[in-house]
Amino acid sequence: MFLFRRNTPRLSVDEARVRTGGEGPEAVLLDVREGPEWRAGHAPGAVHAPLTGLAAGSALPASAQGRPLVVICRSGHRSRQAAKLLVERGAEAVDVQGGMNAWAAAGFPVVDERGNSGSIA
């Protein structure tokens, strides 16, 4: 069972990949970077919801609603803010330490908006 607590330690990219990958993942990988960053490169299967929109009150994308969330950004700063905001709204959310920089450094795939090899801007 995948439970989050308010003081849950941040996830490593390895833990994030396990929890959000494969057939029937237990959580959604929620990327909270802005549009240009997302288009340049994101984790395959991630769902996009910019922090600016979430902070302004935007709803989560339908595919992320009611699901545990593993929140990621470029370095881990914005994702920590987003996870806190989402928990305050009643969501189960935890962020990824090191963000997409750590994801790419670990050799995990990064794709652009067309599904080709992407980069972290």
Short mmCIF file of N, CA, C and O in Angstrom, two decimals:
data_model
loop_
_atom_site.label_atom_id
_atom_site.label_comp_id
_atom_site.label_asym_id
_atom_site.label_seq_id
_atom_site.Cartn_x
_atom_site.Cartn_y
_atom_site.Cartn_z
N MET A 1 0.84 -1.18 0.00
CA MET A 1 0.00 0.00 0.00
C MET A 1 0.89 1.24 0.00
O MET A 1 1.90 1.30 0.66
N PHE A 2 0.49 2.24 -0.72
CA PHE A 2 1.27 3.46 -0.92
C PHE A 2 0.63 4.58 -0.14
O PHE A 2 -0.38 5.13 -0.54
N LEU A 3 1.17 4.88 1.02
CA LEU A 3 0.61 5.92 1.87
C LEU A 3 1.56 7.10 1.97
O LEU A 3 2.76 6.93 2.02
N PHE A 4 0.98 8.28 2.03
CA PHE A 4 1.77 9.49 2.23
C PHE A 4 1.39 10.07 3.58
O PHE A 4 0.25 10.02 3.99
N ARG A 5 2.34 10.66 4.22
CA ARG A 5 2.08 11.39 5.46
C ARG A 5 2.59 12.81 5.27
O ARG A 5 3.44 13.07 4.42
N ARG A 6 2.11 13.70 6.09
CA ARG A 6 2.50 15.11 5.96
C ARG A 6 4.02 15.30 6.06
O ARG A 6 4.58 16.15 5.41
N ASN A 7 4.70 14.51 6.87
CA ASN A 7 6.14 14.67 7.05
C ASN A 7 6.93 13.56 6.36
O ASN A 7 8.01 13.22 6.79
N THR A 8 6.38 13.00 5.31
CA THR A 8 7.07 11.95 4.58
C THR A 8 8.35 12.51 3.97
O THR A 8 8.33 13.59 3.38
N PRO A 9 9.45 11.79 4.10
CA PRO A 9 10.68 12.25 3.45
C PRO A 9 10.48 12.35 1.94
O PRO A 9 9.61 11.68 1.38
N ARG A 10 11.28 13.14 1.33
CA ARG A 10 11.21 13.29 -0.11
C ARG A 10 11.65 11.99 -0.77
O ARG A 10 12.48 11.27 -0.23
N LEU A 11 11.11 11.69 -1.93
CA LEU A 11 11.48 10.49 -2.65
C LEU A 11 12.72 10.72 -3.49
O LEU A 11 12.93 11.80 -4.03
N SER A 12 13.51 9.68 -3.63
CA SER A 12 14.62 9.71 -4.59
C SER A 12 14.03 9.47 -5.97
O SER A 12 12.88 9.00 -6.10
N VAL A 13 14.80 9.74 -7.01
CA VAL A 13 14.30 9.47 -8.36
C VAL A 13 14.09 7.97 -8.56
O VAL A 13 13.18 7.57 -9.28
N ASP A 14 14.90 7.14 -7.93
CA ASP A 14 14.70 5.70 -8.03
C ASP A 14 13.35 5.29 -7.46
O ASP A 14 12.61 4.52 -8.07
N GLU A 15 13.02 5.81 -6.27
CA GLU A 15 11.73 5.51 -5.66
C GLU A 15 10.59 6.05 -6.50
O GLU A 15 9.56 5.38 -6.68
N ALA A 16 10.76 7.25 -7.03
CA ALA A 16 9.72 7.86 -7.86
C ALA A 16 9.46 7.02 -9.10
O ALA A 16 8.30 6.78 -9.47
N ARG A 17 10.51 6.54 -9.72
CA ARG A 17 10.34 5.74 -10.94
C ARG A 17 9.62 4.43 -10.64
O ARG A 17 8.75 4.01 -11.40
N VAL A 18 9.97 3.79 -9.54
CA VAL A 18 9.31 2.53 -9.16
C VAL A 18 7.82 2.78 -8.91
O VAL A 18 6.97 2.01 -9.37
N ARG A 19 7.49 3.83 -8.19
CA ARG A 19 6.10 4.08 -7.80
C ARG A 19 5.22 4.60 -8.94
O ARG A 19 4.00 4.51 -8.86
N THR A 20 5.84 5.15 -9.98
CA THR A 20 5.05 5.73 -11.06
C THR A 20 5.21 5.00 -12.39
O THR A 20 4.60 5.38 -13.38
N GLY A 21 6.02 3.94 -12.42
CA GLY A 21 6.28 3.26 -13.68
C GLY A 21 5.57 1.93 -13.80
O GLY A 21 4.86 1.49 -12.91
N GLY A 22 5.77 1.32 -14.95
CA GLY A 22 5.24 -0.02 -15.19
C GLY A 22 3.75 -0.06 -15.45
O GLY A 22 3.08 0.95 -15.56
N GLU A 23 3.24 -1.28 -15.54
CA GLU A 23 1.81 -1.50 -15.74
C GLU A 23 1.07 -1.19 -14.45
O GLU A 23 1.43 -1.68 -13.39
N GLY A 24 0.04 -0.38 -14.52
CA GLY A 24 -0.76 -0.06 -13.35
C GLY A 24 0.03 0.58 -12.22
O GLY A 24 0.05 0.07 -11.10
N PRO A 25 0.71 1.71 -12.47
CA PRO A 25 1.50 2.36 -11.42
C PRO A 25 0.64 2.75 -10.23
O PRO A 25 -0.55 3.03 -10.37
N GLU A 26 1.26 2.75 -9.06
CA GLU A 26 0.52 3.09 -7.85
C GLU A 26 0.33 4.59 -7.66
O GLU A 26 -0.47 5.01 -6.84
N ALA A 27 1.07 5.41 -8.42
CA ALA A 27 0.96 6.87 -8.29
C ALA A 27 1.19 7.51 -9.65
O ALA A 27 1.75 6.90 -10.56
N VAL A 28 0.77 8.75 -9.76
CA VAL A 28 0.95 9.56 -10.97
C VAL A 28 2.18 10.44 -10.77
O VAL A 28 2.33 11.07 -9.72
N LEU A 29 3.05 10.48 -11.78
CA LEU A 29 4.18 11.41 -11.76
C LEU A 29 3.66 12.74 -12.30
O LEU A 29 3.29 12.85 -13.47
N LEU A 30 3.59 13.75 -11.44
CA LEU A 30 3.03 15.05 -11.78
C LEU A 30 4.16 16.05 -11.95
O LEU A 30 4.85 16.40 -10.99
N ASP A 31 4.36 16.54 -13.16
CA ASP A 31 5.42 17.50 -13.48
C ASP A 31 4.84 18.90 -13.37
O ASP A 31 3.90 19.25 -14.10
N VAL A 32 5.40 19.71 -12.47
CA VAL A 32 4.84 21.04 -12.21
C VAL A 32 5.67 22.17 -12.84
O VAL A 32 5.49 23.34 -12.50
N ARG A 33 6.56 21.83 -13.77
CA ARG A 33 7.33 22.88 -14.46
C ARG A 33 6.44 23.60 -15.46
O ARG A 33 5.35 23.15 -15.80
N GLU A 34 6.93 24.70 -15.98
CA GLU A 34 6.18 25.50 -16.94
C GLU A 34 6.23 24.87 -18.34
O GLU A 34 7.07 24.00 -18.61
N GLY A 35 5.36 25.34 -19.21
CA GLY A 35 5.21 24.78 -20.55
C GLY A 35 6.49 24.59 -21.35
O GLY A 35 6.72 23.50 -21.88
N PRO A 36 7.34 25.61 -21.48
CA PRO A 36 8.56 25.43 -22.27
C PRO A 36 9.47 24.34 -21.71
O PRO A 36 10.08 23.58 -22.46
N GLU A 37 9.55 24.26 -20.38
CA GLU A 37 10.38 23.22 -19.76
C GLU A 37 9.80 21.84 -20.05
O GLU A 37 10.53 20.90 -20.38
N TRP A 38 8.49 21.70 -19.92
CA TRP A 38 7.79 20.44 -20.19
C TRP A 38 8.01 20.01 -21.64
O TRP A 38 8.32 18.86 -21.91
N ARG A 39 7.82 20.94 -22.56
CA ARG A 39 7.95 20.61 -23.98
C ARG A 39 9.37 20.17 -24.33
O ARG A 39 9.57 19.30 -25.16
N ALA A 40 10.36 20.76 -23.67
CA ALA A 40 11.77 20.41 -23.97
C ALA A 40 12.10 19.00 -23.49
O ALA A 40 12.86 18.28 -24.15
N GLY A 41 11.53 18.59 -22.36
CA GLY A 41 11.83 17.25 -21.88
C GLY A 41 11.16 16.93 -20.56
O GLY A 41 11.20 17.74 -19.63
N HIS A 42 10.52 15.78 -20.51
CA HIS A 42 9.86 15.31 -19.30
C HIS A 42 9.94 13.78 -19.25
O HIS A 42 10.32 13.14 -20.22
N ALA A 43 9.60 13.22 -18.12
CA ALA A 43 9.60 11.77 -17.97
C ALA A 43 8.44 11.18 -18.77
O ALA A 43 7.33 11.73 -18.74
N PRO A 44 8.67 10.09 -19.48
CA PRO A 44 7.56 9.44 -20.20
C PRO A 44 6.45 9.07 -19.21
O PRO A 44 6.71 8.59 -18.11
N GLY A 45 5.22 9.34 -19.60
CA GLY A 45 4.08 9.00 -18.77
C GLY A 45 3.73 10.04 -17.72
O GLY A 45 2.70 9.91 -17.06
N ALA A 46 4.55 11.07 -17.57
CA ALA A 46 4.25 12.12 -16.59
C ALA A 46 3.03 12.92 -17.04
O ALA A 46 2.70 12.98 -18.23
N VAL A 47 2.37 13.52 -16.07
CA VAL A 47 1.23 14.39 -16.32
C VAL A 47 1.67 15.81 -16.00
O VAL A 47 2.35 16.05 -15.00
N HIS A 48 1.28 16.76 -16.85
CA HIS A 48 1.73 18.14 -16.71
C HIS A 48 0.68 19.00 -16.01
O HIS A 48 -0.49 19.03 -16.42
N ALA A 49 1.09 19.70 -14.96
CA ALA A 49 0.24 20.66 -14.26
C ALA A 49 1.16 21.72 -13.66
O ALA A 49 1.69 21.55 -12.57
N PRO A 50 1.40 22.82 -14.38
CA PRO A 50 2.33 23.85 -13.89
C PRO A 50 1.98 24.38 -12.51
O PRO A 50 0.80 24.57 -12.18
N LEU A 51 3.00 24.60 -11.70
CA LEU A 51 2.80 25.14 -10.35
C LEU A 51 2.05 26.46 -10.39
O LEU A 51 1.20 26.71 -9.54
N THR A 52 2.33 27.30 -11.37
CA THR A 52 1.64 28.60 -11.43
C THR A 52 0.14 28.40 -11.52
O THR A 52 -0.63 29.13 -10.89
N GLY A 53 -0.30 27.43 -12.28
CA GLY A 53 -1.73 27.13 -12.40
C GLY A 53 -2.29 26.56 -11.11
O GLY A 53 -3.37 26.96 -10.65
N LEU A 54 -1.57 25.63 -10.51
CA LEU A 54 -2.03 25.03 -9.25
C LEU A 54 -2.14 26.09 -8.17
O LEU A 54 -3.12 26.13 -7.42
N ALA A 55 -1.15 26.98 -8.10
CA ALA A 55 -1.16 28.04 -7.09
C ALA A 55 -2.32 29.01 -7.32
O ALA A 55 -2.83 29.61 -6.36
N ALA A 56 -2.74 29.16 -8.58
CA ALA A 56 -3.86 30.04 -8.90
C ALA A 56 -5.21 29.35 -8.72
O ALA A 56 -6.25 29.96 -8.97
N GLY A 57 -5.19 28.07 -8.32
CA GLY A 57 -6.43 27.36 -8.06
C GLY A 57 -6.88 26.40 -9.14
O GLY A 57 -7.97 25.84 -9.04
N SER A 58 -6.07 26.21 -10.17
CA SER A 58 -6.45 25.27 -11.23
C SER A 58 -6.60 23.86 -10.67
O SER A 58 -5.87 23.45 -9.77
N ALA A 59 -7.52 23.13 -11.25
CA ALA A 59 -7.72 21.74 -10.86
C ALA A 59 -6.61 20.87 -11.47
O ALA A 59 -5.98 21.24 -12.46
N LEU A 60 -6.40 19.74 -10.86
CA LEU A 60 -5.47 18.77 -11.43
C LEU A 60 -6.05 18.21 -12.73
O LEU A 60 -7.27 18.12 -12.88
N PRO A 61 -5.19 17.79 -13.66
CA PRO A 61 -5.70 17.10 -14.84
C PRO A 61 -6.50 15.86 -14.41
O PRO A 61 -6.22 15.26 -13.37
N ALA A 62 -7.48 15.49 -15.20
CA ALA A 62 -8.37 14.37 -14.85
C ALA A 62 -7.60 13.10 -14.51
O ALA A 62 -7.96 12.37 -13.58
N SER A 63 -6.53 12.82 -15.24
CA SER A 63 -5.77 11.58 -15.02
C SER A 63 -5.02 11.57 -13.69
O SER A 63 -4.53 10.53 -13.28
N ALA A 64 -4.94 12.71 -13.02
CA ALA A 64 -4.24 12.79 -11.73
C ALA A 64 -5.20 12.92 -10.56
O ALA A 64 -4.79 12.76 -9.41
N GLN A 65 -6.45 13.21 -10.82
CA GLN A 65 -7.41 13.44 -9.75
C GLN A 65 -7.70 12.14 -9.00
O GLN A 65 -7.89 11.09 -9.59
N GLY A 66 -7.70 12.25 -7.67
CA GLY A 66 -8.03 11.12 -6.82
C GLY A 66 -6.97 10.05 -6.75
O GLY A 66 -7.22 8.95 -6.27
N ARG A 67 -5.78 10.33 -7.24
CA ARG A 67 -4.68 9.36 -7.24
C ARG A 67 -3.54 9.88 -6.38
O ARG A 67 -3.35 11.10 -6.27
N PRO A 68 -2.72 8.99 -5.81
CA PRO A 68 -1.50 9.44 -5.15
C PRO A 68 -0.60 10.13 -6.16
O PRO A 68 -0.52 9.71 -7.33
N LEU A 69 0.07 11.19 -5.74
CA LEU A 69 0.88 12.00 -6.64
C LEU A 69 2.34 12.01 -6.20
O LEU A 69 2.64 12.21 -5.03
N VAL A 70 3.22 11.82 -7.16
CA VAL A 70 4.66 12.00 -6.98
C VAL A 70 5.00 13.22 -7.82
O VAL A 70 4.89 13.19 -9.04
N VAL A 71 5.35 14.32 -7.16
CA VAL A 71 5.48 15.62 -7.81
C VAL A 71 6.94 15.90 -8.13
O VAL A 71 7.82 15.74 -7.29
N ILE A 72 7.18 16.35 -9.38
CA ILE A 72 8.55 16.60 -9.84
C ILE A 72 8.63 17.94 -10.56
O ILE A 72 7.66 18.39 -11.18
N CYS A 73 9.78 18.60 -10.45
CA CYS A 73 10.07 19.83 -11.19
C CYS A 73 11.49 19.71 -11.74
O CYS A 73 11.97 18.60 -11.97
N ARG A 74 12.19 20.79 -11.94
CA ARG A 74 13.56 20.70 -12.47
C ARG A 74 14.55 20.30 -11.38
O ARG A 74 15.35 19.40 -11.57
N SER A 75 14.49 20.97 -10.21
CA SER A 75 15.51 20.71 -9.19
C SER A 75 14.95 20.21 -7.85
O SER A 75 15.70 19.77 -7.00
N GLY A 76 13.65 20.31 -7.66
CA GLY A 76 13.04 19.88 -6.42
C GLY A 76 12.43 20.99 -5.60
O GLY A 76 11.69 20.73 -4.66
N HIS A 77 12.70 22.23 -5.93
CA HIS A 77 12.17 23.36 -5.15
C HIS A 77 10.67 23.55 -5.40
O HIS A 77 9.87 23.58 -4.45
N ARG A 78 10.29 23.70 -6.65
CA ARG A 78 8.87 23.92 -6.97
C ARG A 78 8.01 22.70 -6.63
O ARG A 78 6.86 22.84 -6.21
N SER A 79 8.58 21.51 -6.82
CA SER A 79 7.80 20.31 -6.52
C SER A 79 7.50 20.21 -5.03
O SER A 79 6.42 19.75 -4.63
N ARG A 80 8.42 20.66 -4.21
CA ARG A 80 8.17 20.65 -2.76
C ARG A 80 7.03 21.61 -2.43
O ARG A 80 6.15 21.29 -1.63
N GLN A 81 7.03 22.78 -3.05
CA GLN A 81 5.94 23.75 -2.86
C GLN A 81 4.61 23.17 -3.33
O GLN A 81 3.59 23.29 -2.66
N ALA A 82 4.64 22.55 -4.51
CA ALA A 82 3.42 21.99 -5.09
C ALA A 82 2.88 20.85 -4.24
O ALA A 82 1.67 20.75 -4.01
N ALA A 83 3.76 19.98 -3.76
CA ALA A 83 3.31 18.86 -2.93
C ALA A 83 2.65 19.38 -1.66
O ALA A 83 1.59 18.88 -1.25
N LYS A 84 3.23 20.41 -1.05
CA LYS A 84 2.64 20.99 0.17
C LYS A 84 1.26 21.57 -0.14
O LYS A 84 0.30 21.33 0.59
N LEU A 85 1.15 22.30 -1.23
CA LEU A 85 -0.12 22.89 -1.64
C LEU A 85 -1.16 21.79 -1.89
O LEU A 85 -2.31 21.90 -1.44
N LEU A 86 -0.77 20.73 -2.56
CA LEU A 86 -1.70 19.65 -2.88
C LEU A 86 -2.14 18.90 -1.63
O LEU A 86 -3.31 18.53 -1.50
N VAL A 87 -1.22 18.69 -0.70
CA VAL A 87 -1.57 18.04 0.57
C VAL A 87 -2.57 18.91 1.33
O VAL A 87 -3.55 18.40 1.89
N GLU A 88 -2.35 20.21 1.31
CA GLU A 88 -3.29 21.12 1.98
C GLU A 88 -4.68 21.05 1.36
O GLU A 88 -5.67 21.31 2.03
N ARG A 89 -4.75 20.70 0.08
CA ARG A 89 -6.04 20.55 -0.62
C ARG A 89 -6.62 19.15 -0.43
O ARG A 89 -7.66 18.84 -1.00
N GLY A 90 -5.93 18.30 0.29
CA GLY A 90 -6.45 16.96 0.56
C GLY A 90 -5.90 15.85 -0.31
O GLY A 90 -6.32 14.69 -0.19
N ALA A 91 -4.96 16.17 -1.19
CA ALA A 91 -4.37 15.15 -2.06
C ALA A 91 -3.27 14.39 -1.32
O ALA A 91 -2.71 14.89 -0.35
N GLU A 92 -2.98 13.20 -1.78
CA GLU A 92 -1.82 12.44 -1.31
C GLU A 92 -0.68 12.81 -2.24
O GLU A 92 -0.71 12.47 -3.43
N ALA A 93 0.31 13.54 -1.75
CA ALA A 93 1.38 14.03 -2.61
C ALA A 93 2.71 14.04 -1.88
O ALA A 93 2.78 14.34 -0.69
N VAL A 94 3.76 13.71 -2.60
CA VAL A 94 5.13 13.75 -2.11
C VAL A 94 5.99 14.20 -3.27
O VAL A 94 5.66 13.96 -4.44
N ASP A 95 7.08 14.88 -2.99
CA ASP A 95 7.91 15.39 -4.08
C ASP A 95 9.19 14.57 -4.25
O ASP A 95 9.55 13.78 -3.40
N VAL A 96 9.83 14.83 -5.39
CA VAL A 96 11.05 14.11 -5.77
C VAL A 96 12.26 14.99 -5.53
O VAL A 96 12.39 16.06 -6.13
N GLN A 97 13.16 14.50 -4.70
CA GLN A 97 14.38 15.24 -4.41
C GLN A 97 15.28 15.28 -5.64
O GLN A 97 15.52 14.26 -6.27
N GLY A 98 15.73 16.47 -5.99
CA GLY A 98 16.62 16.63 -7.14
C GLY A 98 15.90 16.81 -8.47
O GLY A 98 16.51 17.19 -9.46
N GLY A 99 14.61 16.54 -8.50
CA GLY A 99 13.79 16.78 -9.69
C GLY A 99 14.27 16.11 -10.96
O GLY A 99 14.94 15.08 -10.94
N MET A 100 13.92 16.74 -12.07
CA MET A 100 14.27 16.19 -13.39
C MET A 100 15.78 16.21 -13.63
O MET A 100 16.29 15.40 -14.39
N ASN A 101 16.50 17.12 -12.97
CA ASN A 101 17.96 17.09 -13.09
C ASN A 101 18.50 15.76 -12.58
O ASN A 101 19.34 15.12 -13.22
N ALA A 102 18.01 15.32 -11.43
CA ALA A 102 18.44 14.03 -10.86
C ALA A 102 17.92 12.87 -11.70
O ALA A 102 18.60 11.86 -11.86
N TRP A 103 16.70 13.00 -12.22
CA TRP A 103 16.10 11.96 -13.08
C TRP A 103 17.01 11.71 -14.29
O TRP A 103 17.38 10.57 -14.58
N ALA A 104 17.37 12.77 -14.98
CA ALA A 104 18.22 12.65 -16.17
C ALA A 104 19.62 12.16 -15.79
O ALA A 104 20.20 11.32 -16.50
N ALA A 105 20.16 12.65 -14.69
CA ALA A 105 21.50 12.23 -14.24
C ALA A 105 21.53 10.74 -13.90
O ALA A 105 22.58 10.09 -14.04
N ALA A 106 20.40 10.20 -13.48
CA ALA A 106 20.31 8.76 -13.16
C ALA A 106 20.21 7.91 -14.42
O ALA A 106 20.21 6.69 -14.35
N GLY A 107 20.10 8.58 -15.58
CA GLY A 107 20.00 7.86 -16.84
C GLY A 107 18.59 7.44 -17.21
O GLY A 107 18.40 6.65 -18.14
N PHE A 108 17.59 7.98 -16.51
CA PHE A 108 16.20 7.65 -16.83
C PHE A 108 15.77 8.41 -18.07
O PHE A 108 16.28 9.51 -18.36
N PRO A 109 14.81 7.88 -18.83
CA PRO A 109 14.43 8.52 -20.09
C PRO A 109 13.78 9.88 -19.91
O PRO A 109 13.07 10.13 -18.93
N VAL A 110 14.05 10.73 -20.89
CA VAL A 110 13.46 12.07 -20.97
C VAL A 110 13.00 12.24 -22.42
O VAL A 110 13.78 12.00 -23.35
N VAL A 111 11.74 12.62 -22.60
CA VAL A 111 11.19 12.79 -23.94
C VAL A 111 10.67 14.21 -24.12
O VAL A 111 10.27 14.86 -23.15
N ASP A 112 10.67 14.66 -25.37
CA ASP A 112 10.12 15.99 -25.64
C ASP A 112 8.63 15.86 -25.94
O ASP A 112 8.05 14.76 -25.84
N GLU A 113 8.00 16.95 -26.34
CA GLU A 113 6.56 16.95 -26.57
C GLU A 113 6.14 16.01 -27.71
O GLU A 113 4.98 15.61 -27.78
N ARG A 114 7.05 15.65 -28.57
CA ARG A 114 6.75 14.74 -29.68
C ARG A 114 7.11 13.29 -29.38
O ARG A 114 6.96 12.42 -30.21
N GLY A 115 7.67 13.05 -28.19
CA GLY A 115 8.05 11.70 -27.81
C GLY A 115 9.47 11.33 -28.22
O GLY A 115 9.90 10.20 -28.02
N ASN A 116 10.21 12.31 -28.77
CA ASN A 116 11.61 12.09 -29.12
C ASN A 116 12.49 12.32 -27.89
O ASN A 116 12.01 12.81 -26.87
N SER A 117 13.75 12.04 -28.00
CA SER A 117 14.68 12.28 -26.91
C SER A 117 14.63 13.76 -26.53
O SER A 117 14.75 14.64 -27.37
N GLY A 118 14.43 14.03 -25.25
CA GLY A 118 14.30 15.40 -24.78
C GLY A 118 15.48 15.83 -23.94
O GLY A 118 16.41 15.08 -23.72
N SER A 119 15.39 17.05 -23.44
CA SER A 119 16.43 17.60 -22.59
C SER A 119 15.79 18.37 -21.45
O SER A 119 14.65 18.78 -21.52
N ILE A 120 16.57 18.56 -20.39
CA ILE A 120 16.08 19.32 -19.25
C ILE A 120 16.58 20.74 -19.40
O ILE A 120 17.78 20.99 -19.40
N ALA A 121 15.62 21.66 -19.58
CA ALA A 121 15.96 23.08 -19.81
C ALA A 121 16.23 23.79 -18.51
O ALA A 121 15.73 23.46 -17.49
#
